[in-house]
CSV table of C-alpha atoms in Angstrom, one decimal:
chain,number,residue,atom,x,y,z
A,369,UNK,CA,41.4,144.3,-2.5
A,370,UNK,CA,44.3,142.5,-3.9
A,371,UNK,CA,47.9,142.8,-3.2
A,372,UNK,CA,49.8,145.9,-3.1
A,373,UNK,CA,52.7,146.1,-5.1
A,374,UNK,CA,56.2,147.6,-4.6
A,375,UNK,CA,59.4,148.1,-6.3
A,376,UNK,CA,62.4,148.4,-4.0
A,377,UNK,CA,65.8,149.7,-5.8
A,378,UNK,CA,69.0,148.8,-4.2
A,379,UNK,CA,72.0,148.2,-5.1
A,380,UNK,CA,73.1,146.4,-2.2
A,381,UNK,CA,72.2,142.5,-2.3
A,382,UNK,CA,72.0,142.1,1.5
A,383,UNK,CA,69.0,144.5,1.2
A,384,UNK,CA,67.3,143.6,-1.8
A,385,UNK,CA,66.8,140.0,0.4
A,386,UNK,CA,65.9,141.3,3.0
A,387,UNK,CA,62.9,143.6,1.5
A,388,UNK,CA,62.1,141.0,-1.0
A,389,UNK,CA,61.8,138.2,2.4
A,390,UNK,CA,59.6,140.5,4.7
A,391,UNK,CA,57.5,142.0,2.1
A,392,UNK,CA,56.6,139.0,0.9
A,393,UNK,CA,55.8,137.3,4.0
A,394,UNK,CA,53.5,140.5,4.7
A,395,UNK,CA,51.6,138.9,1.7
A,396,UNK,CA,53.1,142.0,-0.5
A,397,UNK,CA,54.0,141.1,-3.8
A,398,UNK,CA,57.8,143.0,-4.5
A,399,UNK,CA,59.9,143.4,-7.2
A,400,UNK,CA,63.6,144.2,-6.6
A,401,UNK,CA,65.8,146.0,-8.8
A,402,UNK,CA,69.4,146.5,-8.4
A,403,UNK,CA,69.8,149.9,-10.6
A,404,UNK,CA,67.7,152.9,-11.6
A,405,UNK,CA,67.9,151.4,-15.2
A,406,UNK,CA,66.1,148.6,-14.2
A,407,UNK,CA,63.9,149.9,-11.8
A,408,UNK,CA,62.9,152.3,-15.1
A,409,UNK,CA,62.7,149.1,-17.2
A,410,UNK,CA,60.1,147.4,-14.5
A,411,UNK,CA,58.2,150.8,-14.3
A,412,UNK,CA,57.9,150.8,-18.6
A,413,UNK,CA,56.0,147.3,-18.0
A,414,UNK,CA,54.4,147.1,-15.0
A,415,UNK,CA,52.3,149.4,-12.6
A,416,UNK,CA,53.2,149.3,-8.9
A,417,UNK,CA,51.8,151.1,-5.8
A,418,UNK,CA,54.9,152.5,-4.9
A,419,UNK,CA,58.7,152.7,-4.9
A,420,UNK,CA,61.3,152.2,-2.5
A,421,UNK,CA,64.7,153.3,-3.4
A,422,UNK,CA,68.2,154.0,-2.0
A,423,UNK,CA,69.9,157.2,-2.7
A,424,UNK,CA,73.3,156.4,-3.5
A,425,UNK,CA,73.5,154.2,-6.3
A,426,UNK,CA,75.4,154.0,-9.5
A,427,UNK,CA,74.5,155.5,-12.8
A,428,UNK,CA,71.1,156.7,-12.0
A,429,UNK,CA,70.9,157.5,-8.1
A,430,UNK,CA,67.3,157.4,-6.0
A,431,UNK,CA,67.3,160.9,-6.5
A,432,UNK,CA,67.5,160.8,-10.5
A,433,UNK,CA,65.4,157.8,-10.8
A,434,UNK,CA,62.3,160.2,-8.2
A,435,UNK,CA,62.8,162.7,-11.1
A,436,UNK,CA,61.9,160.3,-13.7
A,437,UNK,CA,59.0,158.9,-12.0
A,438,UNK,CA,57.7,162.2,-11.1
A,439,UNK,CA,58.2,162.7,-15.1
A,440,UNK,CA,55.9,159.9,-16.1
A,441,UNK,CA,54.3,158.4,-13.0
A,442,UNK,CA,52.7,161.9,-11.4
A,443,UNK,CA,52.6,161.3,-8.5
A,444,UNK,CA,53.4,157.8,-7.7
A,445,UNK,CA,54.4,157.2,-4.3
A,446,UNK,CA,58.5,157.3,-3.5
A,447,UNK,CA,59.9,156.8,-0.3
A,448,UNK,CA,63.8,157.3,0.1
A,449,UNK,CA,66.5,155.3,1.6
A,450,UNK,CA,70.1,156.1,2.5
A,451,UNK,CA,72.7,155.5,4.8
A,452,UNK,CA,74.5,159.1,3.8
A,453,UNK,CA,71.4,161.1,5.0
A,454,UNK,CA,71.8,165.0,4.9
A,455,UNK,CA,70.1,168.3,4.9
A,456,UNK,CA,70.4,168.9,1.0
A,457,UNK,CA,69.5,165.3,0.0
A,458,UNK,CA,66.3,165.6,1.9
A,459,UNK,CA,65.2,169.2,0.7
A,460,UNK,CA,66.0,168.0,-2.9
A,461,UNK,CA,64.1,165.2,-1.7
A,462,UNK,CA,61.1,167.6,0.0
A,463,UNK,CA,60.8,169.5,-4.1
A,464,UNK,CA,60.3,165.7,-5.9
A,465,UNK,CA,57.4,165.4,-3.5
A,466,UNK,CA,59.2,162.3,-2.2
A,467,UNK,CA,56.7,160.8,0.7
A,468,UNK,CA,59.0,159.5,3.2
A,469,UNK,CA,63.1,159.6,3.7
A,470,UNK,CA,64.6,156.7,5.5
A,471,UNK,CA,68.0,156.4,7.4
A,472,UNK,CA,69.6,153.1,7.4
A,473,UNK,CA,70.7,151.3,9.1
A,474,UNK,CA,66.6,150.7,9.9
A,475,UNK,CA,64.3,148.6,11.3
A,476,UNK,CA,62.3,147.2,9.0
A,477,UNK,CA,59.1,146.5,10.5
A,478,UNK,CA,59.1,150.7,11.0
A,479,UNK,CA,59.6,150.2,7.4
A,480,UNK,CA,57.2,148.4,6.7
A,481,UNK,CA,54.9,150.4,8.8
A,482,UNK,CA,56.5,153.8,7.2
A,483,UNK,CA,55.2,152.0,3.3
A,484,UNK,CA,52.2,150.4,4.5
A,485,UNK,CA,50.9,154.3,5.5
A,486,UNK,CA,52.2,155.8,2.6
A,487,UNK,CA,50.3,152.8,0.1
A,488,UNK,CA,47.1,152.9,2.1
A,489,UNK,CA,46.7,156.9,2.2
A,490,UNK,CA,47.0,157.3,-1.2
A,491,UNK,CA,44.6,154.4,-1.8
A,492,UNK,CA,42.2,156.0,0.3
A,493,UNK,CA,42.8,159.4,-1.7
A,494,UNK,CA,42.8,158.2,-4.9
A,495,UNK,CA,38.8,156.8,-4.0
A,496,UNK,CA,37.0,154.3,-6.1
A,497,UNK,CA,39.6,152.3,-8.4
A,498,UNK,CA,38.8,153.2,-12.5
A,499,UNK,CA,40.7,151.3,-15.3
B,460,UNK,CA,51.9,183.3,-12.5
B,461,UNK,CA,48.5,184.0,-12.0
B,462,UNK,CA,46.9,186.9,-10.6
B,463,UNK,CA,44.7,185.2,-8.7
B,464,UNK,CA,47.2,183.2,-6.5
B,465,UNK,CA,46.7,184.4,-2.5
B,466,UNK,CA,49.1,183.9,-0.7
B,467,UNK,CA,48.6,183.9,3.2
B,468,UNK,CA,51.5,185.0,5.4
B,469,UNK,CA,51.4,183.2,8.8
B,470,UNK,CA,54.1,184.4,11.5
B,471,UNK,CA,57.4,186.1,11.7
B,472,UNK,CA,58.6,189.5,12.5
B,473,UNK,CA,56.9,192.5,11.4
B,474,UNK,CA,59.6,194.0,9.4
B,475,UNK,CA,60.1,191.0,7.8
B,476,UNK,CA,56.3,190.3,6.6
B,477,UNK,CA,56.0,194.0,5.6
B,478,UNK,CA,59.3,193.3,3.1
B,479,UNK,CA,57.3,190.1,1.8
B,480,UNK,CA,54.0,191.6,1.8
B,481,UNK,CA,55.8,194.6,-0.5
B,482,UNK,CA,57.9,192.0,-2.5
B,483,UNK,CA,54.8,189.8,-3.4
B,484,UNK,CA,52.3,192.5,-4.2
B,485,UNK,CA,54.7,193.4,-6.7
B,486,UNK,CA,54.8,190.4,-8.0
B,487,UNK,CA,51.3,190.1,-8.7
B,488,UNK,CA,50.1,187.8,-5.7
B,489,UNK,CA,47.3,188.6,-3.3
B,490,UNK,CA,48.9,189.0,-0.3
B,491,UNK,CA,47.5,188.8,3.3
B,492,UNK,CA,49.8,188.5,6.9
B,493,UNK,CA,48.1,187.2,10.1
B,494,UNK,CA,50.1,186.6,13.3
B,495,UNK,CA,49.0,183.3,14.3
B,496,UNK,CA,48.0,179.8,12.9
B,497,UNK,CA,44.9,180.1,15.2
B,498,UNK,CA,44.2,183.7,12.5
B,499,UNK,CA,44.8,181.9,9.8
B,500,UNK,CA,42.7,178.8,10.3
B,501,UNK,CA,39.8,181.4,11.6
B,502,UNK,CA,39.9,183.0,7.7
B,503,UNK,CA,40.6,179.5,6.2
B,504,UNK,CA,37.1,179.0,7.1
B,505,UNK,CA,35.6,181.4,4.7
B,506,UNK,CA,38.6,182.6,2.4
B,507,UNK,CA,40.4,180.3,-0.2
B,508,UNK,CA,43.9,180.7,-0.6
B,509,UNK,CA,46.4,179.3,-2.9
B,510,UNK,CA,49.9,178.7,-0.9
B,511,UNK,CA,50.2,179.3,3.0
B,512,UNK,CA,54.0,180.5,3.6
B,513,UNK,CA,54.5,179.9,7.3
B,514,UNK,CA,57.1,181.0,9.5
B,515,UNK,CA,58.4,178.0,11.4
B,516,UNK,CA,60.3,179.8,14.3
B,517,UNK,CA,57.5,181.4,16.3
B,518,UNK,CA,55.4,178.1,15.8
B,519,UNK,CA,57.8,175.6,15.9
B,520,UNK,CA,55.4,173.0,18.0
B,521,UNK,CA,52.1,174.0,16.2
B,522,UNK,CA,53.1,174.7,12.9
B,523,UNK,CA,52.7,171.2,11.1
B,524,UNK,CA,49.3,170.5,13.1
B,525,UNK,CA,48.4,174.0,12.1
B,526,UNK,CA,49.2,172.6,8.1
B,527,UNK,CA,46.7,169.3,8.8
B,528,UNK,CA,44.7,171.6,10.3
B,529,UNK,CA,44.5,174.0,6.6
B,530,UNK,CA,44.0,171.2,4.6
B,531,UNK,CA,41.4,169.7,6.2
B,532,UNK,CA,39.7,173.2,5.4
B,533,UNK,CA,41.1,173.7,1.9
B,534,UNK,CA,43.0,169.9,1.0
B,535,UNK,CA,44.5,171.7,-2.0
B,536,UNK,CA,46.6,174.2,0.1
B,537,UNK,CA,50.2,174.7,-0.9
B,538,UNK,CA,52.5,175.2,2.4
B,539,UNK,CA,56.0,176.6,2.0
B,540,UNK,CA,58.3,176.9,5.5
B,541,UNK,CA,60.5,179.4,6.0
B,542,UNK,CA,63.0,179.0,8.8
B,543,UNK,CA,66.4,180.1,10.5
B,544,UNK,CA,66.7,176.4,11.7
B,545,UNK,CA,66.5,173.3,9.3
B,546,UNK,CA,67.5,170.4,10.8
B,547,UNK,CA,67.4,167.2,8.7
B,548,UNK,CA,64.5,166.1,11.3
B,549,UNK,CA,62.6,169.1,10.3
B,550,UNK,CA,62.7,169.0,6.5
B,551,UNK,CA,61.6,165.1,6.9
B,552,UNK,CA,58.5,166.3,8.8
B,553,UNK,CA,57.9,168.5,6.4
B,554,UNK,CA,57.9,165.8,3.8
B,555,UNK,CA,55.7,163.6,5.5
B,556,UNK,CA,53.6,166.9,6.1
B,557,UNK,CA,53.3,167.1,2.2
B,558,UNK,CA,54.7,170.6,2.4
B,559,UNK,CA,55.7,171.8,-1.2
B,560,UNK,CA,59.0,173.6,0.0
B,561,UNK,CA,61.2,174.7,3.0
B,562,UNK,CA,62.8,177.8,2.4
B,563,UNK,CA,66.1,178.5,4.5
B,564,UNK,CA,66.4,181.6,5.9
B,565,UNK,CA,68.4,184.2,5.1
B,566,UNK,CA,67.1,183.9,1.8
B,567,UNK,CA,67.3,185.4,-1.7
B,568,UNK,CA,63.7,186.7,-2.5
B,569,UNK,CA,64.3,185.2,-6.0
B,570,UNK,CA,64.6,181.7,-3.9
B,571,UNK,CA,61.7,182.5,-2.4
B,572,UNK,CA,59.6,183.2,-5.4
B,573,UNK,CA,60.8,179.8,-7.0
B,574,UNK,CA,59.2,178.2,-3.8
B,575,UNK,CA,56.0,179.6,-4.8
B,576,UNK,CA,55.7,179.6,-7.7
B,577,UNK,CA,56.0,175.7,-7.5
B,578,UNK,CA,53.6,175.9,-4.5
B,579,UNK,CA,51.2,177.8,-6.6
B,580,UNK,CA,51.2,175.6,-9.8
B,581,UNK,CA,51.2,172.4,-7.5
B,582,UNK,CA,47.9,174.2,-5.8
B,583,UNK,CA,46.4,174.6,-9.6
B,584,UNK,CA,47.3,170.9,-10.7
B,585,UNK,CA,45.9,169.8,-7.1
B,586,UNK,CA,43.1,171.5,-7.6
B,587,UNK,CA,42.1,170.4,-11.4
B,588,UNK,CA,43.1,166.6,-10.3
B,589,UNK,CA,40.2,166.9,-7.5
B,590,UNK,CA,37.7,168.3,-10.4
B,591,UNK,CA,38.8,165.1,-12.7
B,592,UNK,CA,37.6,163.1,-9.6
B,593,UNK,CA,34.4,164.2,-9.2
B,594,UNK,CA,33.8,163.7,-13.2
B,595,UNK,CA,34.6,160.4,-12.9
B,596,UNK,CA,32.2,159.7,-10.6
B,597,UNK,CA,29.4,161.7,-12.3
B,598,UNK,CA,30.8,159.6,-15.5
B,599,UNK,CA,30.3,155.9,-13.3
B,600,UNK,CA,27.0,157.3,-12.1
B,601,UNK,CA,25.8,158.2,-15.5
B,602,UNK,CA,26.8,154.9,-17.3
B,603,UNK,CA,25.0,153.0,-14.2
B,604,UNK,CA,22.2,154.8,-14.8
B,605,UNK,CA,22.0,154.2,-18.7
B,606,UNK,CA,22.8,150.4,-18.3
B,607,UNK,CA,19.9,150.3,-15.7
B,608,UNK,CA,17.8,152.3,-18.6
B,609,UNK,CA,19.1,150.0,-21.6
B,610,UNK,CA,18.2,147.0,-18.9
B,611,UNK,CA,14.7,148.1,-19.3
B,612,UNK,CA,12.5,146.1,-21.7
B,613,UNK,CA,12.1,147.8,-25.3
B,614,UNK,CA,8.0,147.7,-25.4
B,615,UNK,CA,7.4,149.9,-27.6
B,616,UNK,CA,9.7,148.4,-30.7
B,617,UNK,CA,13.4,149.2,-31.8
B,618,UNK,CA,12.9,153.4,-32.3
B,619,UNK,CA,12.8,153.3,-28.4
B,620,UNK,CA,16.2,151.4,-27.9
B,621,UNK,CA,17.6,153.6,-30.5
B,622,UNK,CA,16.8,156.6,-28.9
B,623,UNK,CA,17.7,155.1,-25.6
B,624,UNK,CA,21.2,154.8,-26.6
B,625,UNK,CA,21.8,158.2,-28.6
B,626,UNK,CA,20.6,160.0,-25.8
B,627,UNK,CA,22.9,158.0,-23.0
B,628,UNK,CA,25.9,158.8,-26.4
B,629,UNK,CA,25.2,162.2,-26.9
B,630,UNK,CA,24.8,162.6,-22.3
B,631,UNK,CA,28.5,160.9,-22.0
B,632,UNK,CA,29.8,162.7,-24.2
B,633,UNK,CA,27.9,165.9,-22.8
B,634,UNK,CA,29.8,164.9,-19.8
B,635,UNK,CA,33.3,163.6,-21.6
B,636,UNK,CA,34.1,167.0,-23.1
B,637,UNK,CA,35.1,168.7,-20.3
B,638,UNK,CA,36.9,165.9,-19.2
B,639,UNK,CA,39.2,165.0,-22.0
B,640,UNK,CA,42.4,166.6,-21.4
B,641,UNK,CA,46.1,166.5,-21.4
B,642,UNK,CA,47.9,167.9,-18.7
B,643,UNK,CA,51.3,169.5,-18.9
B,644,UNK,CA,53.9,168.3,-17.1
B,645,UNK,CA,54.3,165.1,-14.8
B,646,UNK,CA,50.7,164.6,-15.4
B,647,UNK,CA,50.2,164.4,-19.2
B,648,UNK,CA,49.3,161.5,-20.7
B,649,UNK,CA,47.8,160.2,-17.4
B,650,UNK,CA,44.8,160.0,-17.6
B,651,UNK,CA,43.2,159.3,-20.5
B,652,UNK,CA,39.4,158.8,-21.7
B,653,UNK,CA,38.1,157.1,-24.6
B,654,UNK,CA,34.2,156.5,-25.7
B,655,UNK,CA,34.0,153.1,-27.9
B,656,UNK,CA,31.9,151.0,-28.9
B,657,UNK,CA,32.2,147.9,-28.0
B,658,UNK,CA,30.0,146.2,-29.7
B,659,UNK,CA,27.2,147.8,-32.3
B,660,UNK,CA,24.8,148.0,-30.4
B,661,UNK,CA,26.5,148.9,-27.3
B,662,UNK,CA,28.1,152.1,-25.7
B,663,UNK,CA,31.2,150.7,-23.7
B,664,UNK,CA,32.4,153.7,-21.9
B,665,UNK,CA,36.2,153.1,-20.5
B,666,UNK,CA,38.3,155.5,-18.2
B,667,UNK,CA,41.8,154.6,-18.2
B,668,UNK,CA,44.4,156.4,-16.0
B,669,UNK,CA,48.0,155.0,-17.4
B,670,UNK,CA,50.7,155.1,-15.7
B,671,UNK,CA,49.6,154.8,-12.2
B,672,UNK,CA,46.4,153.6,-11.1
B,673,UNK,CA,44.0,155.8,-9.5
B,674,UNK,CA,45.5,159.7,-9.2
């Protein structure tokens, strides 16, 4: 099998790094966006596995940007990330069918574990590859 | 909503399942209560149901292992929680559950309905994603089986080939009409299915799933 892929949306430098460093050392191939718009753009052109995204951001937020993929990715795997976690975020979160919500500060091999679940289950779902 | 969406009531006070029961009948939904997950994964067995609405409170230790346990008997399942006490902890369990909705108590019956609703047309989509499966693999199975024919040598001079290959045409396609659809919603225009020749004097069958790969 070849390498999953992941797009992680922050706009936060410091953790854009960080996910880009680990998850390519995992042998992971990542693609880091710094804004929903982007994130949308990389998502026009290129098919990923799933998406990692922090809530609070500019323009389009993680939540807006879930929306959208639900829109034209079906189900596409989404795991959330925020450091403002609450009760109405993570129901809102619960209706997009989001697959995982993630308080920061975290640890990011429980991250890594967290994705690498999320990725592999649907793989195993999804059965023999077609395309 | 359909008619045909059965909704199983697991837990929670009487009077409280007798208002639902009431409410949803009205509505149009098959309706049936049972007191316990270990009821309700007894009919699971031998009844399908579209949306499980489970009442977290009673079964707050047992109720997601009691929502692994349904799907493992029907993996389609809708599960909608209702409870007097979300907790951010809770709700994220649910999402890693794959539960369609948690519905806060006290609630507005129109909430609730909204919850199902969603639970139900999730169940449908589920359901009809699982059915696209299995085609494909009748689909892969068929074209093996035609390449293996088409493999064979032509002994008996070209009218055989050409029969060979209408018949494995007119079989994909026998099998490709059902399939060929476009879905409403998040799932339209994902999968799509094209027959093509790709070269005259073969049948190039390709089964492309844009967007993202596999469903």
């Amino acid at each position: 099998m070849g390498k999953y892929r992941i797009l992680a949306v922050d706009d936060e430098l410091l953790i854009r790094d960080l996910l880009y460093d680990f998850f390519t050392t995992q042998g992971w191939d990542i693609t880091v966006a710094e804004n929903g718009q982007r994130a949308i753009d990389f998502l026009r052109n290129q098919d990923f596995d799933l998406v990692l995204t922090d809530l609070k951001m500019p323009d389009i937020d993680g939540m807006d940007l879930t929306g959208r993929i639900r829109n034209t990715h079906g189900s596409l795997p989404v795991i959330i990330m925020t450091g403002y976690p609450s009760l109405e975020t993570a129901l809102e979160a619960l209706r997009f069918k989001v697959d995982d919500y993630i308080i920061k500060p975290f640890n990011v091999n429980q991250l890594f574990k967290v994705v690498k679940k999320v990725v592999e289950a649907r793989i195993n779902m999804s059965g023999s590859q077609v395309g | 909503m359909s008619d045909k969406a059965y909704i199983r009531l697991i837990g929670g006070e009487l009077h409280v399942q007798d208002v639902l029961v009431e409410f949803l009948t009205g509505l149009g939904y098959k309706v049936c209560c049972v007191t316990d997950i270990v009821a309700a994964l007894d009919v699971a067995q031998s009844q399908d149901f579209s949306v499980a609405l489970i009442d977290f409170n009673p079964f707050a230790k047992d109720g997601f292992e009691a929502v692994t346990r349904l799907r493992r008997a029907q993996p389609a399942i809708g599960a909608v929680m209702m409870t007097g006490n979300p907790t951010l902890e809770l709700v994220i369990e649910a999402m890693r559950h794959e539960m369609t909705d948690v519905v806060v108590k006290p609630f507005r019956l129109e909430d609730l309905c909204g919850a199902l609703e969603r639970a139900v047309a999730q169940y449908h989509r589920d359901r009809e994603m699982a059915s696209l499966r299995k085609r494909i693999v009748e689909l892969e199975e068929c074209l093996n089986h035609i390449e293996r024919q088409a493999g064979k040598k032509d002994t008996c001079g070209t009218g055989t080939s050409e029969k060979l290959k209408l018949g494995a045409h007119s079989q994909i396609l026998a099998l490709l009409r059902p399939i060929t659809v476009s879905e409403r919603g998040a799932l339209e225009g994902n999968l799509e299915v094209r027959v093509k020749p790709a070269h005259k004097d073969d049948i190039a069958l390709h089964v492309c799933c844009a967007g993202q790969r596999g469903f």
